[in-house]
């Protein structure tokens, strides 16, 4: 049963209605995600759609939030009806009557009535606010309803003349987290921090990557999170040079580093932490040099993460530090200006060893909703944004690369809450300096 406070979700629906009215009014249709078959008669664990959850708080499948905005505003939820037999098999359902009260909707109806009621709701609405392309089957239902209204034109009914992407209105809202969202994300960060610390204690030569992943997943669930926010990366040695390595099935070797990119999801909100540490508890000289470089790049990016700063500036700050370090360590030759100018060109530029951005939005999705640029301008950061800060360096074997750096992959990632005066790393409790990591692994 629902134990969440419904008022933030109702407030978001009201804000969305204001944006709809400014755009001419109409009806918003926001379905949740469909269930997906895994094989034969089993399904993947169900996870609701983030947009639908953001405006409803409702987590059951087969649900649609509808907001009607004309002279007045009405919010309604379509959901599965109460069904004693199905609840015996699948668990509790709110049903429309209980859901309307629990989630503070004006109306609630059975999802079985949706296809019949939608044409009536669309009739006379100037716009329909809907995300075309998310679900082809649901797109077809909306199209059928629109055609049904058009076929009633001789009765004096008119269909919406425009379909507007409701995500374009919700994305800016989702970018700025409220106090309740921030509190959940802090808790998610604490659970993920505990998981990374557990992994550092568990790692040793001879164990397997999947054993360390199991330690992480145990801590996620024991801490109260529902799921991993994404498939965990547990990459030892050369595997750390594969950015999205998820096989997690290789033995850990003495002298190698272990890169872990893992975060839990708590009450629908993601955390995202990466730590890189020595399997045997002690950094070698080459590992230490590259690690200090990545840590310095992160420090530079964190310092640039503040309200009013263009989103791209933390990345540029990190890149400048990384490129200079690559020159100092002999990974690149030439000048800093040349290394930066070549940029994403693989020959001579930093991109050869650092080929991803320094962060992304974080929230209900691990790569959260929201634009990064508007036209040619990077969006400015604002208080309430949550971003990751995750520079890295990945050195594959090559004839022109010093051999002592071969197969070293390092990434350091924290979750940063933009504040009024700068930013706060809500994952700062996870050991990160060389001294802290080595001390924690000895403990």
Tab-separated table of C-alpha atoms in Angstrom:
chain	number	residue	atom	x	y	z
A	1	UNK	CA	0.000	0.000	0.000
A	2	UNK	CA	1.097	3.590	-0.559
A	3	UNK	CA	3.050	5.119	2.304
A	4	UNK	CA	4.422	8.091	0.362
A	5	UNK	CA	3.226	11.619	0.941
A	6	UNK	CA	1.131	12.335	-2.186
A	7	UNK	CA	1.421	16.122	-1.934
A	8	UNK	CA	4.695	16.518	-3.917
A	9	UNK	CA	3.237	14.499	-6.769
A	10	UNK	CA	0.021	16.521	-6.751
A	11	UNK	CA	2.098	19.711	-6.785
A	12	UNK	CA	3.998	18.472	-9.832
A	13	UNK	CA	0.753	17.768	-11.645
A	14	UNK	CA	-0.367	21.305	-10.849
A	15	UNK	CA	2.914	22.734	-12.213
A	16	UNK	CA	2.573	20.656	-15.351
A	17	UNK	CA	-0.985	21.952	-15.794
A	18	UNK	CA	0.355	25.522	-15.598
A	19	UNK	CA	2.804	24.763	-18.400
A	20	UNK	CA	0.027	23.154	-20.418
A	21	UNK	CA	-2.180	26.206	-19.980
A	22	UNK	CA	0.666	28.472	-21.121
A	23	UNK	CA	0.918	26.309	-24.244
A	24	UNK	CA	-2.783	26.606	-25.013
A	25	UNK	CA	-4.275	23.948	-22.755
A	26	UNK	CA	-5.378	20.433	-23.543
A	27	UNK	CA	-4.880	16.977	-22.135
A	28	UNK	CA	-1.718	15.215	-20.952
A	29	UNK	CA	-1.498	11.446	-21.247
A	30	UNK	CA	1.395	9.841	-19.342
A	31	UNK	CA	1.444	6.035	-19.326
A	32	UNK	CA	3.719	3.957	-17.154
A	33	UNK	CA	6.075	1.352	-18.577
A	34	UNK	CA	4.646	-1.939	-19.852
A	35	UNK	CA	5.626	-5.255	-18.335
A	36	UNK	CA	8.174	-7.156	-20.408
A	37	UNK	CA	8.387	-10.915	-20.897
A	38	UNK	CA	11.770	-12.388	-20.048
A	39	UNK	CA	11.052	-15.810	-21.514
A	40	UNK	CA	8.035	-18.044	-21.943
A	41	UNK	CA	5.756	-17.221	-18.979
A	42	UNK	CA	8.104	-15.171	-16.787
A	43	UNK	CA	8.685	-11.423	-16.758
A	44	UNK	CA	11.584	-9.140	-16.002
A	45	UNK	CA	11.242	-7.535	-12.565
A	46	UNK	CA	8.839	-4.683	-13.116
A	47	UNK	CA	10.057	-1.100	-12.954
A	48	UNK	CA	7.614	1.744	-13.563
A	49	UNK	CA	8.253	4.615	-15.978
A	50	UNK	CA	10.078	7.528	-14.364
A	51	UNK	CA	7.912	10.262	-15.909
A	52	UNK	CA	4.715	8.532	-14.836
A	53	UNK	CA	6.060	8.055	-11.334
A	54	UNK	CA	7.210	11.679	-11.115
A	55	UNK	CA	3.651	12.968	-11.512
A	56	UNK	CA	1.780	10.172	-9.742
A	57	UNK	CA	3.880	8.293	-7.182
A	58	UNK	CA	2.089	5.192	-8.479
A	59	UNK	CA	4.242	2.112	-9.097
A	60	UNK	CA	1.808	-0.531	-10.357
A	61	UNK	CA	1.871	-1.613	-14.014
A	62	UNK	CA	-0.987	-0.879	-16.418
A	63	UNK	CA	-1.478	2.681	-15.228
A	64	UNK	CA	-1.975	6.016	-16.991
A	65	UNK	CA	-1.960	9.517	-15.537
A	66	UNK	CA	-4.232	11.980	-17.358
A	67	UNK	CA	-4.353	15.719	-16.712
A	68	UNK	CA	-7.116	17.769	-18.295
A	69	UNK	CA	-6.425	21.486	-18.471
A	70	UNK	CA	-9.157	23.766	-19.846
A	71	UNK	CA	-11.193	26.180	-17.723
A	72	UNK	CA	-10.410	23.959	-14.768
A	73	UNK	CA	-7.765	21.336	-14.042
A	74	UNK	CA	-8.608	17.711	-13.379
A	75	UNK	CA	-6.147	14.932	-12.659
A	76	UNK	CA	-7.129	11.309	-13.072
A	77	UNK	CA	-5.477	7.950	-12.709
A	78	UNK	CA	-6.337	4.859	-14.687
A	79	UNK	CA	-5.151	1.690	-12.951
A	80	UNK	CA	-5.886	-2.008	-12.620
A	81	UNK	CA	-9.145	-2.860	-10.861
A	82	UNK	CA	-9.260	-4.812	-7.621
A	83	UNK	CA	-9.165	-8.507	-8.456
A	84	UNK	CA	-9.132	-11.044	-5.641
A	85	UNK	CA	-7.740	-13.954	-7.652
A	86	UNK	CA	-4.979	-11.927	-9.302
A	87	UNK	CA	-4.019	-10.450	-5.927
A	88	UNK	CA	-3.622	-13.997	-4.563
A	89	UNK	CA	-1.135	-14.693	-7.340
A	90	UNK	CA	0.542	-11.314	-7.901
A	91	UNK	CA	0.006	-9.262	-4.772
A	92	UNK	CA	-1.864	-6.177	-3.634
A	93	UNK	CA	-3.596	-3.807	-6.028
A	94	UNK	CA	-4.886	-0.435	-4.939
A	95	UNK	CA	-7.787	-0.355	-7.357
A	96	UNK	CA	-9.254	2.963	-8.527
A	97	UNK	CA	-11.143	3.921	-5.365
A	98	UNK	CA	-8.222	3.478	-2.975
A	99	UNK	CA	-5.705	4.876	-5.459
A	100	UNK	CA	-7.661	8.098	-5.929
A	101	UNK	CA	-7.450	8.826	-2.201
A	102	UNK	CA	-3.931	7.490	-1.578
A	103	UNK	CA	-2.353	9.424	-4.462
A	104	UNK	CA	-4.517	12.569	-4.280
A	105	UNK	CA	-6.129	12.379	-7.733
A	106	UNK	CA	-9.396	14.089	-8.573
A	107	UNK	CA	-10.672	10.961	-10.298
A	108	UNK	CA	-9.608	7.350	-10.771
A	109	UNK	CA	-10.922	4.745	-13.185
A	110	UNK	CA	-10.208	1.184	-14.158
A	111	UNK	CA	-7.626	0.829	-16.909
A	112	UNK	CA	-10.236	-1.321	-18.638
A	113	UNK	CA	-12.217	1.884	-19.277
A	114	UNK	CA	-9.305	3.852	-20.700
A	115	UNK	CA	-9.781	3.151	-24.411
A	116	UNK	CA	-13.473	4.013	-24.223
A	117	UNK	CA	-12.980	7.211	-22.198
A	118	UNK	CA	-9.933	8.617	-23.987
A	119	UNK	CA	-11.808	9.852	-27.115
A	120	UNK	CA	-14.260	11.710	-24.876
A	121	UNK	CA	-11.376	13.319	-22.982
A	122	UNK	CA	-9.632	14.305	-26.216
A	123	UNK	CA	-12.725	15.814	-27.815
A	124	UNK	CA	-12.422	19.588	-27.872
A	125	UNK	CA	-8.913	19.644	-26.427
A	126	UNK	CA	-6.623	21.951	-28.433
A	127	UNK	CA	-3.467	19.935	-27.680
A	128	UNK	CA	-2.535	16.475	-26.494
A	129	UNK	CA	0.667	16.346	-24.442
A	130	UNK	CA	2.094	12.881	-24.968
A	131	UNK	CA	5.494	11.230	-25.570
A	132	UNK	CA	5.231	9.631	-28.991
A	133	UNK	CA	7.653	6.767	-29.566
A	134	UNK	CA	8.030	5.481	-26.016
A	135	UNK	CA	5.709	2.517	-26.546
A	136	UNK	CA	4.435	1.635	-30.025
A	137	UNK	CA	1.472	-0.286	-28.651
A	138	UNK	CA	0.364	2.687	-26.555
A	139	UNK	CA	1.005	5.049	-29.473
A	140	UNK	CA	-1.515	2.994	-31.417
A	141	UNK	CA	-4.094	3.388	-28.640
A	142	UNK	CA	-3.703	7.162	-28.660
A	143	UNK	CA	-3.898	7.242	-32.458
A	144	UNK	CA	-7.091	5.190	-32.426
A	145	UNK	CA	-8.621	7.584	-29.927
A	146	UNK	CA	-7.646	10.613	-32.025
A	147	UNK	CA	-9.121	9.021	-35.143
A	148	UNK	CA	-12.313	8.225	-33.244
A	149	UNK	CA	-12.688	11.921	-32.378
A	150	UNK	CA	-11.944	12.975	-35.951
A	151	UNK	CA	-14.636	10.607	-37.187
A	152	UNK	CA	-17.133	12.490	-35.015
A	153	UNK	CA	-16.417	15.842	-36.680
A	154	UNK	CA	-19.931	16.051	-38.146
A	155	UNK	CA	-21.260	15.965	-34.598
A	156	UNK	CA	-19.379	19.164	-33.885
A	157	UNK	CA	-16.482	17.540	-32.036
A	158	UNK	CA	-12.909	18.492	-32.798
A	159	UNK	CA	-9.715	16.549	-32.148
A	160	UNK	CA	-6.504	18.104	-30.833
A	161	UNK	CA	-4.619	19.820	-33.635
A	162	UNK	CA	-1.165	19.308	-32.111
A	163	UNK	CA	0.700	16.594	-30.263
A	164	UNK	CA	3.286	18.099	-27.948
A	165	UNK	CA	5.997	16.143	-26.151
A	166	UNK	CA	5.083	16.206	-22.476
A	167	UNK	CA	8.685	15.319	-21.640
A	168	UNK	CA	9.795	18.766	-22.790
A	169	UNK	CA	7.697	20.222	-19.960
A	170	UNK	CA	8.649	17.654	-17.335
A	171	UNK	CA	12.406	17.580	-17.996
A	172	UNK	CA	13.165	21.045	-16.554
A	173	UNK	CA	11.065	20.171	-13.514
A	174	UNK	CA	12.930	16.910	-12.967
A	175	UNK	CA	16.321	18.624	-13.184
A	176	UNK	CA	15.781	20.583	-9.955
A	177	UNK	CA	15.302	18.241	-7.024
A	178	UNK	CA	13.086	19.164	-4.094
A	179	UNK	CA	13.937	18.473	-0.463
A	180	UNK	CA	12.201	15.091	-0.467
A	181	UNK	CA	14.075	13.920	-3.556
A	182	UNK	CA	17.398	15.084	-2.137
A	183	UNK	CA	16.756	13.229	1.126
A	184	UNK	CA	16.131	9.981	-0.766
A	185	UNK	CA	19.226	10.491	-2.905
A	186	UNK	CA	21.337	11.040	0.198
A	187	UNK	CA	20.116	7.717	1.591
A	188	UNK	CA	20.798	5.984	-1.730
A	189	UNK	CA	24.301	7.466	-1.723
A	190	UNK	CA	24.896	6.171	1.813
A	191	UNK	CA	23.803	2.642	0.865
A	192	UNK	CA	26.023	2.648	-2.222
A	193	UNK	CA	28.931	3.993	-0.183
A	194	UNK	CA	28.552	1.097	2.247
A	195	UNK	CA	28.513	-1.322	-0.701
A	196	UNK	CA	31.759	0.053	-2.132
A	197	UNK	CA	33.428	-0.079	1.277
A	198	UNK	CA	32.289	-3.684	1.657
A	199	UNK	CA	33.741	-4.482	-1.772
A	200	UNK	CA	37.110	-2.990	-0.805
A	201	UNK	CA	37.212	-5.210	2.261
A	202	UNK	CA	36.209	-8.288	0.273
A	203	UNK	CA	38.633	-7.904	-2.639
A	204	UNK	CA	41.832	-9.918	-2.665
A	205	UNK	CA	43.905	-11.826	-5.225
A	206	UNK	CA	42.296	-15.104	-6.270
A	207	UNK	CA	38.706	-14.030	-5.790
A	208	UNK	CA	36.467	-13.502	-8.800
A	209	UNK	CA	34.803	-10.314	-10.027
A	210	UNK	CA	31.373	-11.882	-9.544
A	211	UNK	CA	32.135	-12.586	-5.889
A	212	UNK	CA	32.752	-8.884	-5.339
A	213	UNK	CA	29.597	-8.026	-7.278
A	214	UNK	CA	27.691	-10.332	-4.922
A	215	UNK	CA	29.032	-8.406	-1.932
A	216	UNK	CA	27.799	-5.168	-3.511
A	217	UNK	CA	24.340	-6.524	-4.296
A	218	UNK	CA	24.063	-7.910	-0.764
A	219	UNK	CA	24.774	-4.496	0.726
A	220	UNK	CA	22.305	-2.798	-1.625
A	221	UNK	CA	19.464	-5.053	-0.545
A	222	UNK	CA	20.472	-5.184	3.107
A	223	UNK	CA	20.473	-1.381	3.131
A	224	UNK	CA	16.867	-1.273	1.944
A	225	UNK	CA	17.280	-0.418	-1.735
A	226	UNK	CA	15.007	-2.146	-4.200
A	227	UNK	CA	17.387	-2.708	-7.116
A	228	UNK	CA	20.739	-1.751	-8.584
A	229	UNK	CA	20.275	1.505	-10.482
A	230	UNK	CA	22.124	-0.106	-13.412
A	231	UNK	CA	24.142	-3.226	-14.142
A	232	UNK	CA	27.206	-3.102	-11.930
A	233	UNK	CA	30.661	-2.881	-13.504
A	234	UNK	CA	33.238	-4.921	-11.575
A	235	UNK	CA	36.322	-4.818	-13.764
A	236	UNK	CA	39.734	-6.099	-12.733
A	237	UNK	CA	42.964	-5.359	-14.581
A	238	UNK	CA	42.587	-4.829	-18.325
A	239	UNK	CA	38.806	-5.196	-18.058
A	240	UNK	CA	38.721	-1.702	-16.540
A	241	UNK	CA	39.697	-0.324	-19.953
A	242	UNK	CA	36.303	-1.477	-21.279
A	243	UNK	CA	33.979	1.370	-20.311
A	244	UNK	CA	30.784	-0.679	-20.087
A	245	UNK	CA	32.268	-4.007	-18.996
A	246	UNK	CA	29.543	-6.053	-17.290
A	247	UNK	CA	30.678	-9.681	-17.684
A	248	UNK	CA	32.071	-9.608	-14.141
A	249	UNK	CA	33.454	-13.130	-14.379
A	250	UNK	CA	37.275	-12.885	-14.343
A	251	UNK	CA	39.658	-13.753	-11.508
A	252	UNK	CA	41.294	-10.913	-9.611
A	253	UNK	CA	45.068	-10.862	-9.916
A	254	UNK	CA	47.717	-9.641	-7.533
A	255	UNK	CA	49.049	-6.296	-8.716
A	256	UNK	CA	45.921	-5.341	-10.669
A	257	UNK	CA	43.478	-2.544	-9.988
A	258	UNK	CA	39.753	-3.207	-9.604
A	259	UNK	CA	37.332	-0.634	-11.005
A	260	UNK	CA	33.795	-0.802	-9.589
A	261	UNK	CA	31.017	1.352	-11.001
A	262	UNK	CA	27.901	0.517	-8.999
A	263	UNK	CA	24.974	2.313	-7.424
A	264	UNK	CA	21.661	1.344	-5.906
A	265	UNK	CA	18.165	2.566	-6.617
A	266	UNK	CA	16.132	3.639	-3.599
A	267	UNK	CA	12.470	4.638	-3.840
A	268	UNK	CA	12.985	5.095	-7.597
A	269	UNK	CA	16.062	7.379	-7.271
A	270	UNK	CA	19.514	6.375	-8.477
A	271	UNK	CA	22.960	6.692	-6.991
A	272	UNK	CA	26.126	6.276	-9.041
A	273	UNK	CA	29.610	5.744	-7.579
A	274	UNK	CA	32.850	4.556	-9.140
A	275	UNK	CA	35.940	3.660	-7.181
A	276	UNK	CA	39.199	2.121	-8.387
A	277	UNK	CA	41.532	0.407	-5.927
A	278	UNK	CA	44.346	-2.177	-5.841
A	279	UNK	CA	43.278	-5.793	-5.438
A	280	UNK	CA	46.156	-6.388	-3.010
A	281	UNK	CA	45.565	-3.161	-1.077
A	282	UNK	CA	48.640	-1.251	-2.274
A	283	UNK	CA	48.967	1.012	-5.318
A	284	UNK	CA	52.059	0.461	-7.475
A	285	UNK	CA	54.075	3.448	-8.666
A	286	UNK	CA	52.459	3.622	-12.120
A	287	UNK	CA	48.987	3.070	-10.665
A	288	UNK	CA	49.629	5.772	-8.100
A	289	UNK	CA	50.715	8.281	-10.765
A	290	UNK	CA	47.631	7.746	-12.906
A	291	UNK	CA	45.288	7.636	-9.916
A	292	UNK	CA	46.573	10.947	-8.560
A	293	UNK	CA	46.053	12.453	-12.004
A	294	UNK	CA	42.431	11.340	-12.201
A	295	UNK	CA	41.796	12.514	-8.646
A	296	UNK	CA	43.264	15.936	-9.462
A	297	UNK	CA	41.019	16.105	-12.541
A	298	UNK	CA	37.998	15.329	-10.402
A	299	UNK	CA	38.983	17.991	-7.881
A	300	UNK	CA	39.156	20.537	-10.714
A	301	UNK	CA	35.743	19.491	-12.027
A	302	UNK	CA	34.175	19.626	-8.559
A	303	UNK	CA	35.554	23.136	-8.032
A	304	UNK	CA	33.866	24.218	-11.283
A	305	UNK	CA	30.516	22.647	-10.336
A	306	UNK	CA	28.523	25.583	-9.016
A	307	UNK	CA	25.293	27.441	-9.837
A	308	UNK	CA	25.420	29.645	-12.901
A	309	UNK	CA	28.346	27.755	-14.407
A	310	UNK	CA	27.766	26.330	-17.875
A	311	UNK	CA	27.287	22.578	-17.698
A	312	UNK	CA	30.338	21.947	-19.874
A	313	UNK	CA	32.869	23.850	-17.739
A	314	UNK	CA	33.510	21.067	-15.167
A	315	UNK	CA	34.285	18.727	-18.057
A	316	UNK	CA	36.667	21.239	-19.589
A	317	UNK	CA	38.388	21.729	-16.234
A	318	UNK	CA	38.903	17.987	-15.864
A	319	UNK	CA	40.136	17.586	-19.431
A	320	UNK	CA	42.725	20.307	-18.997
A	321	UNK	CA	44.190	18.592	-15.936
A	322	UNK	CA	44.103	15.172	-17.581
A	323	UNK	CA	45.743	16.373	-20.789
A	324	UNK	CA	48.572	18.078	-18.896
A	325	UNK	CA	49.086	14.965	-16.815
A	326	UNK	CA	49.189	12.770	-19.919
A	327	UNK	CA	51.943	15.020	-21.273
A	328	UNK	CA	53.867	14.957	-17.993
A	329	UNK	CA	53.687	11.150	-17.788
A	330	UNK	CA	54.706	10.570	-21.390
A	331	UNK	CA	51.356	9.316	-22.655
A	332	UNK	CA	51.150	12.293	-25.023
A	333	UNK	CA	53.781	14.434	-26.726
A	334	UNK	CA	53.653	18.037	-27.829
A	335	UNK	CA	51.959	20.921	-26.077
A	336	UNK	CA	48.902	21.240	-23.889
A	337	UNK	CA	47.212	23.512	-26.434
A	338	UNK	CA	47.754	20.914	-29.131
A	339	UNK	CA	46.456	18.064	-26.934
A	340	UNK	CA	43.319	20.066	-26.132
A	341	UNK	CA	42.852	21.298	-29.688
A	342	UNK	CA	43.067	17.779	-31.065
A	343	UNK	CA	40.531	16.852	-28.387
A	344	UNK	CA	38.421	13.959	-29.577
A	345	UNK	CA	40.778	13.086	-32.426
A	346	UNK	CA	42.419	9.825	-31.474
A	347	UNK	CA	45.851	10.714	-32.791
A	348	UNK	CA	47.662	13.080	-30.472
A	349	UNK	CA	44.676	14.168	-28.401
A	350	UNK	CA	43.554	13.253	-24.912
A	351	UNK	CA	40.584	11.305	-26.295
A	352	UNK	CA	42.781	8.269	-26.843
A	353	UNK	CA	42.969	7.790	-23.079
A	354	UNK	CA	39.837	9.624	-21.943
A	355	UNK	CA	36.895	9.147	-24.249
A	356	UNK	CA	33.769	10.002	-22.247
A	357	UNK	CA	32.190	13.045	-20.658
A	358	UNK	CA	32.877	13.987	-17.057
A	359	UNK	CA	29.329	13.557	-15.816
A	360	UNK	CA	25.592	13.413	-16.380
A	361	UNK	CA	22.343	14.358	-14.692
A	362	UNK	CA	21.258	11.986	-11.915
A	363	UNK	CA	17.817	11.402	-10.440
A	364	UNK	CA	14.971	9.018	-11.187
A	365	UNK	CA	17.164	7.641	-13.981
A	366	UNK	CA	20.884	7.067	-13.654
A	367	UNK	CA	21.277	9.105	-16.844
A	368	UNK	CA	18.506	11.413	-15.825
A	369	UNK	CA	16.089	13.388	-17.946
A	370	UNK	CA	16.916	16.857	-19.185
A	371	UNK	CA	18.798	18.626	-21.939
A	372	UNK	CA	22.442	19.605	-21.646
A	373	UNK	CA	22.425	22.252	-24.359
A	374	UNK	CA	19.806	24.595	-25.730
A	375	UNK	CA	20.781	25.484	-29.236
A	376	UNK	CA	24.508	26.171	-29.110
A	377	UNK	CA	24.544	27.124	-25.433
A	378	UNK	CA	25.284	24.733	-22.592
A	379	UNK	CA	22.661	24.987	-19.862
A	380	UNK	CA	23.800	26.674	-16.645
A	381	UNK	CA	23.907	24.582	-13.499
A	382	UNK	CA	21.347	25.512	-10.856
A	383	UNK	CA	20.906	24.815	-7.162
A	384	UNK	CA	19.026	21.545	-6.816
A	385	UNK	CA	20.654	19.871	-9.812
A	386	UNK	CA	22.380	16.568	-9.097
A	387	UNK	CA	25.226	15.601	-11.417
A	388	UNK	CA	27.929	12.971	-11.432
A	389	UNK	CA	31.589	13.955	-11.625
A	390	UNK	CA	33.529	11.067	-13.153
A	391	UNK	CA	36.821	11.653	-14.950
A	392	UNK	CA	38.917	8.647	-15.885
A	393	UNK	CA	41.905	7.362	-17.787
A	394	UNK	CA	42.149	4.103	-19.756
A	395	UNK	CA	45.488	2.947	-21.122
A	396	UNK	CA	45.524	0.067	-23.572
A	397	UNK	CA	48.782	-1.528	-24.742
A	398	UNK	CA	50.433	0.220	-27.691
A	399	UNK	CA	53.955	0.547	-29.026
A	400	UNK	CA	54.113	4.278	-28.273
A	401	UNK	CA	52.746	3.941	-24.719
A	402	UNK	CA	55.066	3.325	-21.732
A	403	UNK	CA	54.615	-0.338	-20.832
A	404	UNK	CA	54.248	0.241	-17.083
A	405	UNK	CA	50.921	2.002	-17.795
A	406	UNK	CA	49.473	-0.775	-19.947
A	407	UNK	CA	46.045	-2.164	-19.024
A	408	UNK	CA	45.411	0.387	-16.278
A	409	UNK	CA	41.882	1.745	-16.210
A	410	UNK	CA	40.860	4.257	-13.538
A	411	UNK	CA	37.622	6.126	-12.975
A	412	UNK	CA	36.573	8.098	-9.896
A	413	UNK	CA	32.907	9.087	-9.687
A	414	UNK	CA	30.894	10.968	-7.100
A	415	UNK	CA	27.378	12.393	-6.981
A	416	UNK	CA	27.322	16.166	-6.622
A	417	UNK	CA	24.365	18.200	-5.387
A	418	UNK	CA	24.603	21.741	-6.702
A	419	UNK	CA	24.025	24.143	-3.809
A	420	UNK	CA	23.556	27.902	-3.592
A	421	UNK	CA	27.307	28.462	-3.288
A	422	UNK	CA	28.957	25.490	-4.967
A	423	UNK	CA	28.324	21.782	-4.709
A	424	UNK	CA	28.223	19.021	-2.099
A	425	UNK	CA	29.479	15.521	-2.836
A	426	UNK	CA	26.781	13.370	-1.263
A	427	UNK	CA	29.001	10.308	-1.811
A	428	UNK	CA	32.050	11.841	-0.126
A	429	UNK	CA	32.044	9.233	2.675
A	430	UNK	CA	33.252	6.582	0.223
A	431	UNK	CA	37.078	6.296	0.521
A	432	UNK	CA	38.772	8.009	-2.398
A	433	UNK	CA	42.285	9.236	-1.656
A	434	UNK	CA	45.135	6.748	-1.961
A	435	UNK	CA	45.813	7.002	1.766
A	436	UNK	CA	42.159	6.453	2.713
A	437	UNK	CA	41.720	3.514	0.342
A	438	UNK	CA	44.846	1.748	1.519
A	439	UNK	CA	43.966	2.377	5.161
A	440	UNK	CA	40.418	1.087	4.684
A	441	UNK	CA	41.643	-2.062	2.930
A	442	UNK	CA	44.079	-2.729	5.796
A	443	UNK	CA	41.391	-2.236	8.432
